[in-house]
Coordinates of C-alpha atoms in Angstrom, one line a residue:
Chain Q
X1 CA 31.8 -41.5 98.4
X2 CA 35.6 -42.1 98.4
X3 CA 37.5 -39.3 96.8
X4 CA 38.8 -41.4 93.9
X5 CA 35.2 -42.2 92.9
X6 CA 34.1 -38.5 92.6
X7 CA 33.4 -38.0 88.9
X8 CA 35.9 -35.8 87.0
X9 CA 34.9 -32.1 86.7
X10 CA 33.0 -31.0 83.6
X11 CA 35.2 -29.3 81.1
X12 CA 32.5 -27.2 79.5
X13 CA 32.2 -24.5 80.6
X14 CA 35.5 -25.1 82.1
X15 CA 36.8 -23.7 85.3
X16 CA 39.5 -21.4 83.9
X17 CA 39.9 -17.8 84.9
X18 CA 40.3 -15.5 81.8
X19 CA 41.9 -12.2 82.2
X20 CA 43.8 -9.6 80.1
X21 CA 47.0 -7.8 81.2
X22 CA 48.4 -4.8 79.5
X23 CA 52.1 -3.8 79.1
X24 CA 52.2 0.0 78.4
X25 CA 55.7 1.0 77.4
X26 CA 57.1 4.5 77.1
X27 CA 60.4 6.4 76.9
X28 CA 61.0 8.6 80.0
X29 CA 64.1 9.8 81.9
X30 CA 64.8 6.3 83.1
X31 CA 64.9 5.0 79.5
X32 CA 62.3 2.4 78.5
X33 CA 59.6 2.3 81.2
X34 CA 56.5 0.3 82.0
X35 CA 53.3 1.6 83.6
X36 CA 52.3 -0.1 86.8
X37 CA 49.1 0.4 88.9
X38 CA 48.4 -0.6 92.5
X39 CA 46.0 -3.5 92.7
X40 CA 42.6 -2.7 94.3
X41 CA 41.7 -6.2 95.3
X42 CA 43.2 -9.4 96.6
X43 CA 45.3 -11.3 95.7
X44 CA 48.3 -8.9 96.0
X45 CA 46.0 -6.0 97.1
X46 CA 48.0 -2.7 97.2
X47 CA 51.0 -4.1 95.2
X48 CA 52.1 -2.5 91.9
X49 CA 51.2 -4.7 89.0
X50 CA 50.3 -4.5 85.3
X51 CA 46.9 -3.0 84.6
X52 CA 44.6 -5.9 84.0
X53 CA 41.2 -7.4 84.6
X54 CA 38.7 -10.1 83.8
X55 CA 37.2 -10.7 80.4
X56 CA 33.7 -9.4 80.5
X57 CA 32.0 -11.9 78.2
X58 CA 28.8 -9.7 78.1
X59 CA 30.6 -6.6 76.9
X60 CA 33.9 -7.4 75.2
X61 CA 33.9 -8.3 71.6
X62 CA 37.3 -10.1 71.9
X63 CA 40.5 -10.0 73.9
X64 CA 41.8 -6.9 72.1
X65 CA 38.6 -5.1 73.0
X66 CA 38.9 -6.2 76.6
X67 CA 42.5 -4.9 76.8
X68 CA 41.5 -1.5 75.4
X69 CA 38.6 -1.3 77.9
X70 CA 40.8 -2.3 80.8
X71 CA 43.5 0.3 79.9
X72 CA 40.9 3.1 79.4
X73 CA 38.9 2.3 82.5
X74 CA 41.9 1.7 84.9
X75 CA 44.5 4.2 83.7
X76 CA 42.5 6.7 81.6
X77 CA 44.8 6.1 78.7
X78 CA 43.5 5.7 75.1
X79 CA 46.0 3.9 73.0
X80 CA 46.0 4.0 69.2
X81 CA 47.5 0.6 68.8
X82 CA 47.9 -2.6 70.8
X83 CA 49.6 -5.7 69.8
X84 CA 49.0 -9.2 71.2
X85 CA 52.1 -10.4 73.1
X86 CA 51.2 -14.0 74.1
X87 CA 48.9 -16.0 76.4
X88 CA 50.3 -16.8 79.8
X89 CA 48.6 -19.9 81.1
X90 CA 48.5 -22.5 83.7
X91 CA 47.7 -23.9 87.2
X92 CA 50.5 -22.1 89.0
X93 CA 50.5 -18.5 87.9
X94 CA 47.4 -17.2 89.9
X95 CA 46.5 -18.3 93.5
X96 CA 42.8 -18.3 92.5
X97 CA 43.2 -21.2 90.1
X98 CA 43.9 -22.3 86.6
X99 CA 44.2 -19.1 84.6
X100 CA 44.8 -17.6 81.2
X101 CA 46.1 -14.1 80.8
X102 CA 45.8 -12.7 77.3
X103 CA 48.6 -10.0 77.2
X104 CA 48.8 -7.0 74.9
X105 CA 51.4 -4.3 74.7
X106 CA 51.3 -0.8 73.6
X107 CA 53.8 2.0 73.0
X108 CA 52.8 5.5 73.8
X109 CA 54.7 8.8 74.0
X110 CA 55.4 9.9 77.6
X111 CA 53.1 13.0 77.1
X112 CA 50.0 10.7 76.5
X113 CA 50.5 9.2 80.0
X114 CA 51.1 12.6 81.6
X115 CA 48.0 14.0 79.8
X116 CA 45.8 11.2 81.1
X117 CA 47.0 12.2 84.6
X118 CA 45.9 9.1 86.5
X119 CA 47.3 9.5 90.0
X120 CA 47.9 5.8 90.5
X121 CA 49.9 5.1 87.4
X122 CA 53.7 4.8 88.1
X123 CA 56.4 4.5 85.5
X124 CA 59.3 2.2 86.3
X125 CA 62.4 1.6 84.2
X126 CA 62.2 -1.9 82.8
X127 CA 65.8 -2.5 83.9
X128 CA 64.9 -1.5 87.5
X129 CA 61.9 -3.6 88.2
X130 CA 61.6 -5.3 91.5
X131 CA 59.6 -8.5 91.9
X132 CA 56.1 -8.2 90.4
X133 CA 53.1 -10.2 91.5
X134 CA 51.9 -13.3 89.4
X135 CA 54.2 -13.8 86.4
X136 CA 54.1 -10.1 85.5
X137 CA 57.9 -9.9 85.6
X138 CA 58.0 -12.6 82.9
X139 CA 55.3 -10.8 80.9
X140 CA 57.2 -7.4 81.0
X141 CA 60.5 -9.1 80.0
X142 CA 58.7 -10.8 77.0
X143 CA 57.2 -7.5 75.9
X144 CA 60.6 -5.8 76.1
X145 CA 62.2 -8.6 74.1
X146 CA 59.5 -8.5 71.5
X147 CA 59.8 -4.7 71.2
X148 CA 63.5 -4.8 70.9
X149 CA 63.6 -7.6 68.3
X150 CA 60.8 -5.9 66.3
X151 CA 62.4 -2.4 66.4
X152 CA 64.9 -3.1 63.6
X153 CA 62.2 -4.5 61.3
X154 CA 59.2 -2.2 61.8
X155 CA 57.7 1.1 62.4
X156 CA 56.9 0.1 66.0
X157 CA 59.3 2.7 67.6
X158 CA 57.4 5.5 65.8
X159 CA 54.6 5.0 68.4
X160 CA 57.0 6.2 71.1
X161 CA 57.6 9.7 69.7
X162 CA 54.9 12.3 69.7
X163 CA 52.6 13.1 66.8
X164 CA 55.2 15.3 65.1
X165 CA 59.0 14.6 65.2
X166 CA 62.2 15.3 63.3
X167 CA 64.2 12.4 61.7
X168 CA 67.0 12.9 64.2
X169 CA 64.5 12.6 67.1
X170 CA 63.1 9.4 65.5
X171 CA 66.6 8.0 65.0
X172 CA 67.4 8.5 68.7
X173 CA 64.3 6.5 69.6
X174 CA 65.3 3.6 67.4
X175 CA 68.9 3.7 68.8
X176 CA 67.6 3.7 72.4
X177 CA 65.5 0.6 71.7
X178 CA 68.0 -1.3 69.7
X179 CA 70.9 -0.3 72.0
X180 CA 73.2 0.6 69.2
X181 CA 74.2 3.7 67.1
X182 CA 72.7 3.8 63.6
X183 CA 74.3 5.3 60.5
X184 CA 72.3 8.4 59.5
X185 CA 72.3 7.8 55.8
X186 CA 71.2 4.1 56.0
X187 CA 68.6 5.0 58.7
X188 CA 67.0 7.5 56.3
X189 CA 67.2 5.1 53.4
X190 CA 65.4 2.4 55.5
X191 CA 62.8 4.8 56.7
X192 CA 62.1 5.8 53.0
X193 CA 61.8 2.1 52.2
X194 CA 59.4 1.5 55.1
X195 CA 57.3 4.3 53.6
X196 CA 55.2 5.0 56.7
X197 CA 56.1 8.7 57.2
X198 CA 54.9 11.9 55.7
X199 CA 56.3 15.4 56.0
X200 CA 54.1 17.8 57.9
X201 CA 53.5 20.5 55.3
X202 CA 55.2 23.7 56.3
X203 CA 55.9 22.6 59.9
X204 CA 59.5 22.9 61.1
X205 CA 61.2 22.3 64.4
X206 CA 62.9 25.5 65.4
X207 CA 64.0 24.4 68.9
X208 CA 67.5 23.4 67.8
X209 CA 70.3 26.1 67.6
X210 CA 71.2 24.8 64.2
X211 CA 68.9 25.3 61.2
X212 CA 65.1 24.4 61.4
X213 CA 64.3 20.8 60.8
X214 CA 61.4 19.4 58.9
X215 CA 58.7 17.7 61.1
X216 CA 57.3 14.3 60.1
X217 CA 54.3 12.2 61.3
X218 CA 53.0 8.7 60.6
X219 CA 50.9 8.5 57.5
X220 CA 47.2 8.0 58.5
X221 CA 47.0 4.4 57.4
X222 CA 49.9 3.5 59.7
X223 CA 48.6 5.2 62.9
X224 CA 46.9 2.0 64.0
X225 CA 49.0 -0.7 62.4
X226 CA 52.6 -1.6 61.7
X227 CA 54.8 -1.1 58.7
X228 CA 57.3 -3.9 58.2
X229 CA 60.8 -4.1 56.7
X230 CA 61.8 -7.4 55.1
X231 CA 65.5 -6.8 56.1
X232 CA 66.4 -5.0 59.3
X233 CA 67.8 -1.5 59.8
Chain S
X1 CA 11.6 -9.7 86.3
X2 CA 12.0 -7.7 83.0
X3 CA 15.0 -8.7 81.0
X4 CA 16.8 -5.4 81.5
X5 CA 16.7 -5.8 85.3
X6 CA 18.4 -9.2 85.3
X7 CA 21.7 -8.6 87.1
X8 CA 24.8 -8.8 84.9
X9 CA 26.7 -12.1 84.9
X10 CA 29.4 -12.7 87.4
X11 CA 32.9 -12.4 85.9
X12 CA 34.7 -14.7 88.2
X13 CA 34.7 -17.5 87.4
X14 CA 33.8 -16.1 84.0
X15 CA 31.8 -17.7 81.4
X16 CA 34.6 -18.2 78.8
X17 CA 35.3 -21.4 76.9
X18 CA 39.0 -22.2 76.9
X19 CA 40.4 -24.5 74.3
X20 CA 43.6 -25.3 72.6
X21 CA 44.0 -25.8 68.8
X22 CA 47.1 -27.2 67.1
X23 CA 48.5 -26.5 63.7
X24 CA 50.8 -29.4 62.7
X25 CA 52.8 -28.6 59.6
X26 CA 54.8 -30.9 57.4
X27 CA 56.3 -31.0 53.9
X28 CA 54.7 -33.6 51.6
X29 CA 54.1 -34.0 47.9
X30 CA 51.7 -31.0 48.0
X31 CA 54.4 -28.8 49.5
X32 CA 53.6 -27.4 53.0
X33 CA 50.7 -29.3 54.4
X34 CA 48.5 -29.0 57.6
X35 CA 47.1 -32.0 59.5
X36 CA 43.3 -32.0 59.8
X37 CA 41.0 -34.3 61.7
X38 CA 37.2 -34.9 61.4
X39 CA 35.4 -33.5 64.4
X40 CA 33.7 -36.1 66.6
X41 CA 31.2 -33.8 68.2
X42 CA 29.0 -30.8 67.5
X43 CA 29.4 -28.0 66.5
X44 CA 30.6 -29.0 62.9
X45 CA 30.5 -32.7 63.7
X46 CA 32.2 -34.7 60.9
X47 CA 33.9 -31.7 59.4
X48 CA 37.7 -31.6 59.0
X49 CA 39.3 -29.1 61.4
X50 CA 42.4 -28.5 63.4
X51 CA 43.0 -31.0 66.2
X52 CA 41.9 -29.3 69.4
X53 CA 40.1 -29.7 72.7
X54 CA 39.2 -28.2 76.0
X55 CA 41.7 -27.2 78.6
X56 CA 41.5 -29.8 81.4
X57 CA 42.1 -27.7 84.4
X58 CA 42.5 -30.8 86.6
X59 CA 45.2 -32.4 84.4
X60 CA 47.0 -29.8 82.3
X61 CA 49.9 -27.9 83.8
X62 CA 49.5 -25.1 81.2
X63 CA 48.4 -24.4 77.7
X64 CA 51.5 -25.9 76.2
X65 CA 50.8 -29.1 78.2
X66 CA 47.2 -29.1 77.0
X67 CA 48.3 -28.8 73.4
X68 CA 50.8 -31.7 73.7
X69 CA 48.1 -33.8 75.3
X70 CA 45.5 -33.0 72.7
X71 CA 47.9 -33.8 69.8
X72 CA 49.0 -37.1 71.4
X73 CA 45.5 -38.2 72.3
X74 CA 43.7 -37.2 69.1
X75 CA 46.4 -37.9 66.5
X76 CA 48.9 -40.3 68.2
X77 CA 51.6 -37.9 67.2
X78 CA 54.4 -37.0 69.7
X79 CA 56.0 -33.7 68.8
X80 CA 59.4 -32.7 70.1
X81 CA 58.7 -29.0 70.0
X82 CA 55.6 -26.7 69.9
X83 CA 55.5 -23.0 69.7
X84 CA 52.7 -20.8 70.8
X85 CA 51.1 -19.0 67.8
X86 CA 48.6 -16.6 69.4
X87 CA 45.3 -16.6 71.3
X88 CA 42.2 -16.3 69.1
X89 CA 39.4 -14.9 71.1
X90 CA 36.0 -13.4 71.2
X91 CA 32.2 -13.7 71.1
X92 CA 31.9 -14.5 67.4
X93 CA 34.3 -17.4 66.7
X94 CA 32.5 -20.3 68.4
X95 CA 28.7 -20.9 68.3
X96 CA 28.8 -22.1 71.9
X97 CA 29.8 -18.7 73.3
X98 CA 32.7 -16.4 74.2
X99 CA 35.8 -18.4 73.6
X100 CA 39.6 -18.4 73.8
X101 CA 41.6 -20.7 71.6
X102 CA 45.2 -21.0 72.6
X103 CA 47.0 -22.0 69.4
X104 CA 50.3 -23.8 69.1
X105 CA 52.1 -24.9 65.9
X106 CA 54.5 -27.7 65.4
X107 CA 56.7 -28.8 62.5
X108 CA 57.3 -32.5 61.9
X109 CA 58.9 -34.6 59.2
X110 CA 56.2 -36.4 57.1
X111 CA 57.6 -39.7 58.3
X112 CA 56.5 -39.0 61.9
X113 CA 52.9 -38.5 60.8
X114 CA 53.0 -41.7 58.7
X115 CA 54.5 -43.7 61.5
X116 CA 51.8 -42.5 64.0
X117 CA 49.4 -44.0 61.4
X118 CA 46.2 -42.3 62.7
X119 CA 43.5 -43.2 60.1
X120 CA 41.6 -39.9 60.6
X121 CA 44.5 -37.5 60.0
X122 CA 44.4 -36.0 56.6
X123 CA 47.2 -33.8 55.2
X124 CA 46.0 -30.9 53.0
X125 CA 48.3 -28.4 51.2
X126 CA 48.0 -25.0 52.9
X127 CA 47.5 -23.3 49.5
X128 CA 44.5 -25.7 48.7
X129 CA 42.5 -25.4 51.9
X130 CA 38.7 -25.1 51.5
X131 CA 36.7 -23.3 54.2
X132 CA 37.5 -24.6 57.7
X133 CA 35.1 -24.4 60.7
X134 CA 35.4 -21.7 63.4
X135 CA 38.3 -19.3 62.5
X136 CA 40.6 -22.3 61.7
X137 CA 41.4 -20.9 58.3
X138 CA 42.7 -17.7 59.9
X139 CA 44.7 -19.7 62.4
X140 CA 46.4 -21.8 59.7
X141 CA 47.2 -18.7 57.6
X142 CA 48.7 -17.1 60.7
X143 CA 50.8 -20.2 61.4
X144 CA 52.1 -20.3 57.8
X145 CA 53.0 -16.6 57.9
X146 CA 54.8 -17.0 61.2
X147 CA 56.7 -20.1 59.9
X148 CA 57.7 -18.3 56.7
X149 CA 58.8 -15.1 58.4
X150 CA 60.8 -17.1 61.0
X151 CA 62.4 -19.4 58.5
X152 CA 65.1 -16.9 57.5
X153 CA 66.0 -16.1 61.1
X154 CA 66.0 -19.5 62.8
X155 CA 66.5 -23.2 62.9
X156 CA 62.7 -23.7 62.7
X157 CA 62.9 -25.4 59.3
X158 CA 65.2 -28.1 60.7
X159 CA 62.2 -29.7 62.4
X160 CA 60.7 -30.5 59.0
X161 CA 63.5 -32.8 57.8
X162 CA 64.2 -36.2 59.4
X163 CA 66.6 -36.9 62.2
X164 CA 69.5 -37.1 59.7
X165 CA 69.9 -35.0 56.6
X166 CA 72.5 -33.6 54.2
X167 CA 73.1 -29.9 53.9
X168 CA 71.6 -29.8 50.3
X169 CA 68.5 -31.5 51.7
X170 CA 68.2 -28.9 54.5
X171 CA 68.8 -26.1 52.0
X172 CA 65.9 -27.3 49.9
X173 CA 63.6 -27.2 52.9
X174 CA 64.6 -23.6 53.7
X175 CA 64.1 -22.7 50.0
X176 CA 60.7 -24.4 49.9
X177 CA 59.6 -22.4 53.0
X178 CA 61.0 -19.0 52.0
X179 CA 60.0 -19.4 48.3
X180 CA 63.4 -18.3 47.0
X181 CA 66.6 -19.9 45.9
X182 CA 69.5 -19.5 48.4
X183 CA 73.2 -19.2 47.6
X184 CA 75.0 -22.4 48.7
X185 CA 78.0 -20.7 50.2
X186 CA 76.1 -18.1 52.2
X187 CA 73.6 -20.7 53.3
X188 CA 76.4 -22.8 54.7
X189 CA 78.0 -19.8 56.4
X190 CA 74.8 -18.9 58.1
X191 CA 74.2 -22.5 59.2
X192 CA 77.6 -22.4 60.8
X193 CA 76.8 -19.1 62.5
X194 CA 73.5 -20.5 63.8
X195 CA 75.6 -23.3 65.3
X196 CA 72.7 -25.8 65.8
X197 CA 73.9 -28.7 63.7
X198 CA 76.5 -31.5 64.3
X199 CA 77.9 -34.0 61.9
X200 CA 76.7 -37.5 62.5
X201 CA 80.1 -39.3 63.0
X202 CA 80.9 -41.6 60.2
X203 CA 77.4 -41.5 58.7
X204 CA 77.1 -40.7 55.0
X205 CA 74.2 -40.4 52.6
X206 CA 75.1 -42.7 49.7
X207 CA 71.7 -42.4 47.9
X208 CA 73.0 -39.8 45.5
X209 CA 74.7 -40.8 42.2
X210 CA 77.5 -38.3 43.0
X211 CA 79.9 -38.7 45.9
X212 CA 78.6 -39.6 49.4
X213 CA 77.5 -36.6 51.5
X214 CA 78.0 -36.1 55.2
X215 CA 74.8 -36.5 57.3
X216 CA 74.0 -33.9 60.0
X217 CA 71.5 -33.7 62.8
X218 CA 70.4 -31.0 65.3
X219 CA 72.6 -30.8 68.3
X220 CA 70.8 -32.3 71.4
X221 CA 70.2 -28.9 73.1
X222 CA 68.4 -27.6 70.0
X223 CA 66.0 -30.6 69.6
X224 CA 63.4 -28.9 71.7
X225 CA 64.1 -25.2 71.2
X226 CA 65.0 -22.7 68.5
X227 CA 68.3 -21.3 67.5
X228 CA 68.1 -17.7 66.2
X229 CA 70.0 -15.7 63.8
X230 CA 70.3 -11.9 64.4
X231 CA 70.3 -11.2 60.7
X232 CA 68.4 -13.4 58.2
X233 CA 69.7 -15.8 55.6

């Protein structure tokens, strides 16, 4: 049969590869860093890439569940909170064929990655990334842009500090992400307005040479979701 | 072979249904409206739903291309600009099985929908929607929330007016979306800062009983992308 008479492929179930990819961001010595993992299989076997994997339609409830499973299984890291970044799609992004990558990003304190202790996880500064396989470079850039633009409107940066922190420590995280100095008084007013923090009863940070500083943490109802400000910091 | 010894399904190519769904928003007499189309096939045959369809891996370059194709084919409407909303995913959202819906939203002037003249397209006020099939109600609500939160930071609302408009007409669209009155002087200053408009040389709106008003349009480079404000209106 001549090629142009071959019937078109069926579209249901359609021949699309469905994967999740995760962008795990943290603050380390190199500033904002992303976690990479060497790929165990072709394509790009042995190359550092975003932790990802196929949707397991028999096990995963949804894309979010698949991303949590992939992160936990491949890096040992349990994240309290993931946010969907976007779907990266098309015929050109994966040599295996037409593919959809559902991407999710998470912010974790550096200590969480260290505690998980996965030998293959490598942190690389987002401004020092070399070429990544697939469109992973574009995915990381989109996650960093989303994080930076959300920082001034939300409690998102709170996920980068540890469980307990002082207000000056938190302010430095916001400043690192937004790339600008913030006024202390207006930062504290905006944090009060955001209303996501609580003082840790009787717990003080005594590491500073000046007087002890009150320690804060996220209020329980904000440990797995965002608080939003209508106007930015 | 007992059921619990059946080998697990292969994950590549994995058994996931990949579709696109489109949320076409416009301003009409009922305020902000969404375009619905009766479904031609099961499931939910005959029920009004978002225009959508399968990814055609043999034809579509990517999800964006698939959404443009689906809109054009099913509603006759050519949109200048679509934005990805999110991926809606999981085992529960479609009776046919584990599915991914890549969703895109577009804003068009009412006249564009009227000109396309598709007999099946029905505009329904987003605040008057009855139950929609699948998770289409959740998808519409997410699109409306995205549009409203983006309105104060971007040129997005400009896509809801016609090609030519006066500044008071444009201000009324921003106000309708944001649900609040805007100060005329600061609105005009912010529009100048956004720098997405150009005066239509020698073209005036003479329909108003007061003096003729200058007509504006989007600058060519912003007709298929967004202009962004760092701080809101």
